[in-house]
Short mmCIF file of C-alpha atoms in Angstrom, two decimals:
data_model
loop_
_atom_site.label_atom_id
_atom_site.label_comp_id
_atom_site.label_asym_id
_atom_site.label_seq_id
_atom_site.Cartn_x
_atom_site.Cartn_y
_atom_site.Cartn_z
CA MET A 1 -5.52 77.57 124.41
CA SER A 2 -3.27 74.51 124.40
CA LEU A 3 -2.81 74.44 120.65
CA LEU A 4 -2.00 78.16 120.64
CA LEU A 5 0.65 77.63 123.32
CA ALA A 6 2.16 74.80 121.28
CA ILE A 7 2.20 76.81 118.06
CA ALA A 8 3.65 79.87 119.82
CA GLY A 9 6.31 77.77 121.52
CA PHE A 10 7.47 76.05 118.38
CA ALA A 11 7.27 79.25 116.35
CA CYS A 12 9.58 80.95 118.86
CA LEU A 13 11.99 78.02 118.81
CA ALA A 14 11.98 78.01 115.00
CA ALA A 15 12.55 81.78 114.87
CA ALA A 16 15.59 81.29 117.12
CA MET A 17 17.26 79.31 114.33
CA ASN A 18 19.30 81.35 111.84
CA ARG A 19 17.78 79.81 108.72
CA HIS A 20 14.13 80.24 109.74
CA HIS A 21 14.73 83.70 111.18
CA GLN A 22 16.32 84.79 107.94
CA GLU A 23 13.51 83.35 105.79
CA VAL A 24 10.61 84.72 107.82
CA ILE A 25 11.86 87.88 109.52
CA GLY A 26 14.98 88.68 107.52
CA GLY A 27 18.59 88.83 108.66
CA LYS A 28 20.34 86.83 111.31
CA PRO A 29 19.12 87.25 114.88
CA SER A 30 21.34 88.77 117.52
CA PRO A 31 22.52 86.49 120.35
CA SER A 32 20.21 88.25 122.81
CA ARG A 33 17.22 87.74 120.49
CA VAL A 34 18.10 84.06 120.07
CA ARG A 35 18.22 83.67 123.85
CA LEU A 36 14.90 85.50 124.26
CA LEU A 37 13.18 83.39 121.60
CA ARG A 38 14.49 80.15 123.09
CA VAL A 39 13.34 81.11 126.57
CA ALA A 40 9.93 82.23 125.27
CA GLY A 41 9.48 78.98 123.33
CA SER A 42 10.51 76.87 126.30
CA VAL A 43 8.21 78.77 128.66
CA ALA A 44 5.28 78.37 126.25
CA LEU A 45 5.84 74.61 125.98
CA PHE A 46 6.26 74.29 129.76
CA ALA A 47 3.04 76.28 130.25
CA LEU A 48 1.31 73.90 127.85
CA VAL A 49 2.36 70.86 129.88
CA ALA A 50 1.52 72.54 133.19
CA PHE A 51 -1.88 73.68 131.95
CA GLU A 52 -2.86 70.28 130.62
CA MET A 53 -1.60 68.42 133.69
CA THR A 54 -3.50 70.67 136.09
CA HIS A 55 -6.62 70.67 133.94
CA ASP A 56 -6.85 66.96 133.04
CA GLY A 57 -4.66 65.20 135.59
CA ALA A 58 -1.04 64.15 135.41
CA ALA A 59 -1.21 61.11 133.13
CA PHE A 60 -3.92 62.19 130.70
CA GLY A 61 -2.73 65.80 130.76
CA ALA A 62 0.81 64.79 129.82
CA MET A 63 -0.53 62.68 126.97
CA LEU A 64 -2.70 65.55 125.72
CA ALA A 65 0.20 68.00 126.04
CA PHE A 66 2.43 65.83 123.87
CA GLY A 67 -0.38 65.46 121.36
CA TYR A 68 -0.88 69.22 121.19
CA ALA A 69 2.88 69.70 120.97
CA SER A 70 3.05 67.32 118.01
CA LEU A 71 0.19 69.09 116.27
CA GLY A 72 1.72 72.51 116.98
CA ALA A 73 5.09 71.41 115.62
CA GLY A 74 3.39 70.14 112.48
CA VAL A 75 1.54 73.41 111.97
CA VAL A 76 4.73 75.44 112.37
CA SER A 77 6.62 73.09 110.07
CA LEU A 78 3.97 73.36 107.36
CA ALA A 79 3.88 77.15 107.74
CA LEU A 80 7.65 77.40 107.36
CA THR A 81 7.51 75.17 104.28
CA ALA A 82 4.76 77.33 102.77
CA VAL A 83 6.71 80.54 103.44
CA SER A 84 9.86 79.17 101.84
CA ARG A 85 7.96 77.95 98.76
CA LEU A 86 6.20 81.29 98.36
CA ARG A 87 9.55 83.08 98.54
CA LEU A 88 10.96 80.78 95.84
CA ARG A 89 8.15 81.68 93.45
CA ARG A 90 8.96 85.40 93.67
#
């Protein structure tokens, strides 16, 4: 659950950026879509922190949340790199 929240949050934040949106989805996002993606990404990351802190306590939960956030950011980063390299080959 936590890793999925982290991946979803960072994927939404990445999709809110013009370059990543254009590579993955195609075209530049509208300002309302950028706002929606940023809010969705922020809510997912906040939910990750809240979930971990209520489940495992404040100190250990915060540490786990940042660990999951780091792992989720790495997964999204690798996925974006793979997508861009696959598009270059075509």
